[in-house]
XYZ file of C-alpha atoms in Angstrom:
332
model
C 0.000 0.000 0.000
C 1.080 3.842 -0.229
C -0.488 6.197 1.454
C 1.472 9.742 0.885
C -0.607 11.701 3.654
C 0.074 9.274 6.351
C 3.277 8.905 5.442
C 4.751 12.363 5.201
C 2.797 13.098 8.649
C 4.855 9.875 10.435
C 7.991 10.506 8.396
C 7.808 14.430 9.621
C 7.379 13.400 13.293
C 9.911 10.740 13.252
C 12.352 13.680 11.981
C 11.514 16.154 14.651
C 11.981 13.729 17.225
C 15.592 12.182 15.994
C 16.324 15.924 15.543
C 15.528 16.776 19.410
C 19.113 16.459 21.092
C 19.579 13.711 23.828
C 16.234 12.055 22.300
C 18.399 8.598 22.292
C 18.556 8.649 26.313
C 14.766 8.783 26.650
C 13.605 5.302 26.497
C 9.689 6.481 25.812
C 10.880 8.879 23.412
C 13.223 5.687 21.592
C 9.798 3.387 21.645
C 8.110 6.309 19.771
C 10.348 6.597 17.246
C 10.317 3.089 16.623
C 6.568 2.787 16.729
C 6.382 6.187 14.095
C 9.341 4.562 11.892
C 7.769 1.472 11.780
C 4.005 2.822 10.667
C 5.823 5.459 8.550
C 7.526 2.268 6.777
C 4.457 0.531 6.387
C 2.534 3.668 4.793
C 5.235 3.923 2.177
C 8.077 2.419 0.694
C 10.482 5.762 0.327
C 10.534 5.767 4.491
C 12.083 3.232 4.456
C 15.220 5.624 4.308
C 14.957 7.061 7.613
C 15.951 3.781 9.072
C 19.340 4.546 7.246
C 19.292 8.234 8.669
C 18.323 7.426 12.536
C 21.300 4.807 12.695
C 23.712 7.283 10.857
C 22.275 9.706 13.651
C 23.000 7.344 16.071
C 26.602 7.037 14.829
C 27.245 10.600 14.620
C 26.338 10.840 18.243
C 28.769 8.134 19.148
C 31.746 9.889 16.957
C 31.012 13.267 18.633
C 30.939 11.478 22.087
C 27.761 12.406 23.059
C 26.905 8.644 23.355
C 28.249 5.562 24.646
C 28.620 2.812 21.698
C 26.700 0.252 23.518
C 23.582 2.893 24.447
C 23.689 3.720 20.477
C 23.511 0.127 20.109
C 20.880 -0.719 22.008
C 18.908 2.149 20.789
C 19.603 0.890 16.833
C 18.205 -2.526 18.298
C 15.310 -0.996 20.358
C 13.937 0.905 16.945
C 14.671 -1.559 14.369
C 12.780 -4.628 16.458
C 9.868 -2.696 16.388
C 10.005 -1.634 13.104
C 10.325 -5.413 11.838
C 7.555 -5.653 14.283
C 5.019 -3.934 12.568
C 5.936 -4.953 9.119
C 7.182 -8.143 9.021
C 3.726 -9.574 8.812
C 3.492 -7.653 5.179
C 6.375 -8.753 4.429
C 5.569 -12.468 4.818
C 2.368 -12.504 3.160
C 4.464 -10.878 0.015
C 6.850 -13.220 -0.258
C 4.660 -16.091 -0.008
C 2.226 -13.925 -2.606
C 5.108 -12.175 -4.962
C 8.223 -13.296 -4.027
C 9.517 -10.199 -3.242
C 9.221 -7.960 0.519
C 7.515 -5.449 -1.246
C 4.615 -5.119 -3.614
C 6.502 -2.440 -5.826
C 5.048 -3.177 -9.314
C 8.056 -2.037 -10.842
C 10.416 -4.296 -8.776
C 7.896 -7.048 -9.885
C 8.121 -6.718 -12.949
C 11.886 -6.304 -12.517
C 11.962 -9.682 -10.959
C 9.740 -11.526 -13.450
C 12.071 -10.190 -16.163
C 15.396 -11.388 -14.168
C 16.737 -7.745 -14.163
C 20.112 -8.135 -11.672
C 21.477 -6.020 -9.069
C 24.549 -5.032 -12.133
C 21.884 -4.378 -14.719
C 20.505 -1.775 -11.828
C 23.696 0.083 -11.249
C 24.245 -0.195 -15.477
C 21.249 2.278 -15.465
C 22.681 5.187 -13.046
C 24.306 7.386 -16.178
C 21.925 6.634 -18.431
C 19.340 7.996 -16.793
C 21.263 11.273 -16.370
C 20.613 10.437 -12.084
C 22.083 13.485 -11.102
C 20.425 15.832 -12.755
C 17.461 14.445 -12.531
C 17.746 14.614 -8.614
C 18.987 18.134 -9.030
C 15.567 18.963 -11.078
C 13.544 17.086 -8.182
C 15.514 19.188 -5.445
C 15.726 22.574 -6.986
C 12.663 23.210 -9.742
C 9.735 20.467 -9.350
C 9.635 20.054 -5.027
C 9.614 23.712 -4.530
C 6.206 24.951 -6.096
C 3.055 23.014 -6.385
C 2.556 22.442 -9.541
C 6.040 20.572 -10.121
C 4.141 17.827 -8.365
C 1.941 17.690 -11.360
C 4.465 17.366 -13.822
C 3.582 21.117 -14.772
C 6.418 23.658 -15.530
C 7.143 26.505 -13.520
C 6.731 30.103 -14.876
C 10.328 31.803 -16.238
C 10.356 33.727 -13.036
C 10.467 30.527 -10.749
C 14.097 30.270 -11.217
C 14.651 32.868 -8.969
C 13.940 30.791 -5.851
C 16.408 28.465 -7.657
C 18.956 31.016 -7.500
C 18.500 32.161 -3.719
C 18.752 28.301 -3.023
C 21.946 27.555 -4.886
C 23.363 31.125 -3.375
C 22.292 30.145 0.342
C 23.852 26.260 0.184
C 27.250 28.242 -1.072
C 26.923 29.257 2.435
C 28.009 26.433 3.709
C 31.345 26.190 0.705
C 32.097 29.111 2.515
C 31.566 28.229 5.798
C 34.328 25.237 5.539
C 36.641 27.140 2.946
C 37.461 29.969 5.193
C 36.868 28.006 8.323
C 35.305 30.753 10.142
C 33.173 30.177 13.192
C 30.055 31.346 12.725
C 27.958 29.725 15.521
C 24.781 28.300 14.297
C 21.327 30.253 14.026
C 18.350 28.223 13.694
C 19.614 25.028 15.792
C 20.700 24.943 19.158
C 22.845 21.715 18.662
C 25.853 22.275 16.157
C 24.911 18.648 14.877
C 21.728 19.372 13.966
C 22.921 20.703 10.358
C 24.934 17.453 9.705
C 22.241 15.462 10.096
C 19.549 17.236 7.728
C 22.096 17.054 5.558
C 22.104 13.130 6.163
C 18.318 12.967 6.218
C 18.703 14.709 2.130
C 21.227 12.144 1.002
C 19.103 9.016 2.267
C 16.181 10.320 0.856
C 17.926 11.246 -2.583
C 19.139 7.576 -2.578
C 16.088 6.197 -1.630
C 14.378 8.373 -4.586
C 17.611 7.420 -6.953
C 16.332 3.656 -6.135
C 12.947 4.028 -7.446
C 13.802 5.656 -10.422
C 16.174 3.192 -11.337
C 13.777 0.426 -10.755
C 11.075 2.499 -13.062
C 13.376 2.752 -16.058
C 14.464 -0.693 -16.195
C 10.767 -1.749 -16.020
C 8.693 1.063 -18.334
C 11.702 2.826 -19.865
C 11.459 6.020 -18.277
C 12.507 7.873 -15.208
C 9.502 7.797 -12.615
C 9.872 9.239 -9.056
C 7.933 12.791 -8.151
C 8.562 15.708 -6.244
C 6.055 14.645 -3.102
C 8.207 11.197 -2.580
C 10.562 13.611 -0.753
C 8.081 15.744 1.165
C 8.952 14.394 4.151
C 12.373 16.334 4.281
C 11.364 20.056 2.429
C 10.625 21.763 5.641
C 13.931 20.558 7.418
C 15.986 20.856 4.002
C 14.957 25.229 3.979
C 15.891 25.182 7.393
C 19.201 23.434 6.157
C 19.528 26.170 3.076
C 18.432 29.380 5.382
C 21.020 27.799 7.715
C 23.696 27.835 4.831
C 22.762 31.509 4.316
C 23.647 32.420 7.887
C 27.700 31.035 7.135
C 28.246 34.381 5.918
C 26.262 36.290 8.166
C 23.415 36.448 10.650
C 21.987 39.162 8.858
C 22.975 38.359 5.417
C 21.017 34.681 6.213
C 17.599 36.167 7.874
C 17.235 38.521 4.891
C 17.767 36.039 2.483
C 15.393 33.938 4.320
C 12.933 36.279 4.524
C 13.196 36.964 0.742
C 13.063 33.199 0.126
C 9.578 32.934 1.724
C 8.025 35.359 0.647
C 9.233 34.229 -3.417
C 7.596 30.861 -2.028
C 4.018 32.321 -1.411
C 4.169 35.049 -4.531
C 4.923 32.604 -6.839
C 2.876 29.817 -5.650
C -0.327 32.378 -5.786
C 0.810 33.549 -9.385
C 0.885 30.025 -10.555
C -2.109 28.342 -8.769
C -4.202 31.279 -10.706
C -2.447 31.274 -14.348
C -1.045 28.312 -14.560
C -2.681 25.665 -12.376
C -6.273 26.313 -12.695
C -6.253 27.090 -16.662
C -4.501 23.048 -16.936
C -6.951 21.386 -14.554
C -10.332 22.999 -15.877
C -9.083 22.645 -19.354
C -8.003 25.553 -20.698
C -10.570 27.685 -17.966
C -9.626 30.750 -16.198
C -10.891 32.879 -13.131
C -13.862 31.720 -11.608
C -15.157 29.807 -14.737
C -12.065 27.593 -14.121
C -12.898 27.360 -10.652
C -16.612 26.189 -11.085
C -15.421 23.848 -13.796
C -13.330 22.108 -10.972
C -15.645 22.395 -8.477
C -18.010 20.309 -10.529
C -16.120 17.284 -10.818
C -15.752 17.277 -7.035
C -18.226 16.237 -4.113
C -20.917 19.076 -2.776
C -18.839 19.246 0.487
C -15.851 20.023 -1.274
C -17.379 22.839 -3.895
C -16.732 26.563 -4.528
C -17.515 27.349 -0.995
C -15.471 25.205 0.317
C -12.633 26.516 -1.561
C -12.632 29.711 -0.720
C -12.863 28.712 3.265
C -9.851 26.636 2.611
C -7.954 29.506 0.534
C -8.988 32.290 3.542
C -7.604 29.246 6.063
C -4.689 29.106 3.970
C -4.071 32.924 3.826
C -4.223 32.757 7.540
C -1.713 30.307 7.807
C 0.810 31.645 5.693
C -0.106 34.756 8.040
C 1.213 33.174 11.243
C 4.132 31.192 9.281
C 5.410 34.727 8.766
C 4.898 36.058 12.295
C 6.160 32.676 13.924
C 8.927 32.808 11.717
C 9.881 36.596 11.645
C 9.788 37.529 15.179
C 12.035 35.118 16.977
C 14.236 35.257 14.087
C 14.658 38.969 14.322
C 14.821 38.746 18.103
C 17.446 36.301 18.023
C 19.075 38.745 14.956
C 19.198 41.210 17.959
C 20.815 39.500 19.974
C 23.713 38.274 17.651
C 24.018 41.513 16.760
């Protein structure tokens, strides 16, 4: 089974919690994580990843001495037993149904047509991987309409360009060795390990698209198979920003969001709504939508969810802009 909504929602707590320093030496907390990892695996295959990222977690916190080996063993243990807990059961009933742990139709058909592990790895370069990661990372996951497939208007590739410039914060940060004390995150590991979370989620992705072009001969894998990491990835990038400076990082951050909801507006109007109603626009392309969609969720009920949404993006900015100019303050 897949269920996206269910899984981003585990996958996003399981992050915040392996994020939380010292989480490791609370047992209850360890059990949760194992319980969320576990039902986060089950919803969908691509979680599978943050196994990989809470033992690399685990080992980071042993290298930096922050843990004992045999605690971060035990704790490894502790989450993966319940993890096999919950899914093993699936996992049995496949292989007596499939032959395979999963019920991935691509690495089904994979296996019917006796694809190997080489043939796999043959496929890397020819499916031009890395830039098709870089696409997923940079242009489809950050506006809306890249999870459609759609493109972005000209204008988009301006976020692009405050991204790129913020992560050369970081180039910077280990070029001139400065010490720059971190901004968002209390814990100087914190950083390090988002930055773990986005390589076993791009290799998790990389996986899936491999598995797709050997079976249908193209290059599957969408933006929302990552979702699960955007909102700690901007914290990573706004992070990257602050290498050079406090203030040079807050007002690119600042300028990043509000690119986010201008552009996301712009293209749910001109670009979004004229695709889905056909070729509609304004409120014809509105009704057009709402028809195809139950009474509960009709015209009224999308402008209550676009005022809710205004509202949220409302107190986003205020959460976000006050502590971050109080703590500006203060650095300064």
């Amino acid at each position: 089974m897949a269920n996206d909504p269910l899984a981003v929602a585990l996958g996003t707590f399981v992050i915040a919690l392996v994020l939380k320093p010292n989480w490791e030496k609370n047992i209850t907390v360890v059990i949760l994580v194992g319980v969320l990892t576990g039902l986060a695996f089950w919803a969908k295959l691509t979680n599978s990843t943050l196994i990989l990222f809470i033992m690399i977690c685990l080992t980071i916190s042993v290298l930096k001495k922050s843990l004992p080996l045999r605690n971060a063993a035990i704790v490894g243990l502790v989450v993966v037993f319940i993890c096999a807990l919950i899914n093993v059961p699936s996992f049995l009933s496949n292989l007596h149904r499939y032959g395979t742990l999963t019920t991935m139709q691509e690495s089904l058909l994979n296996r019917e047509n006796k694809a190997t592990f080489l043939d796999l790895l043959s496929i890397i370069w020819k499916t031009f991987l890395p830039i098709r990661l870089m696409s997923l990372w940079l242009t489809q996951s950050t506006w809306f309409g890249g999870w459609s497939f759609l493109k972005p208007p000209v204008f988009k590739y301006f976020i692009t360009l405050l991204l790129m410039a913020s992560l050369s914060g970081w180039g910077y940060y280990f070029v001139r060795k400065t010490d720059t004390p971190p901004f968002l995150f209390s814990d100087s590991n914190t950083s390090l390990q988002i930055f773990v979370l986005i390589l076993c989620l791009s290799a998790g992705i990389s996986w899936f698209m491999i598995q797709t072009y050997i079976a249908w001969k193209i290059t599957g894998g969408s933006a929302w198979y990552a979702a699960v990491v955007f909102p700690f990835a901007l914290m990573f990038i706004c992070e990257g920003a602050c290498r050079f400076s406090h203030k040079f990082g807050v007002s690119i951050s600042i300028l990043l969001i509000l690119s986010y909801i201008l552009i996301e507006f712009y293209s749910i109007v001109h670009i979004m709504l004229p695709v889905y109603s056909g070729g509609l626009e304004g409120f014809k392309a509105i009704y057009q939508i709402s028809t195809i969609q139950p009474l509960l969720l009709g015209t009224g009920t999308l402008f209550i969810s676009a005022s809710i949404l205004f509202v949220v993006y409302a107190l986003t900015l205020l959460l976000i802009f006050i502590p971050a100019s109080k703590r500006l303050e203060r650095a300064l």
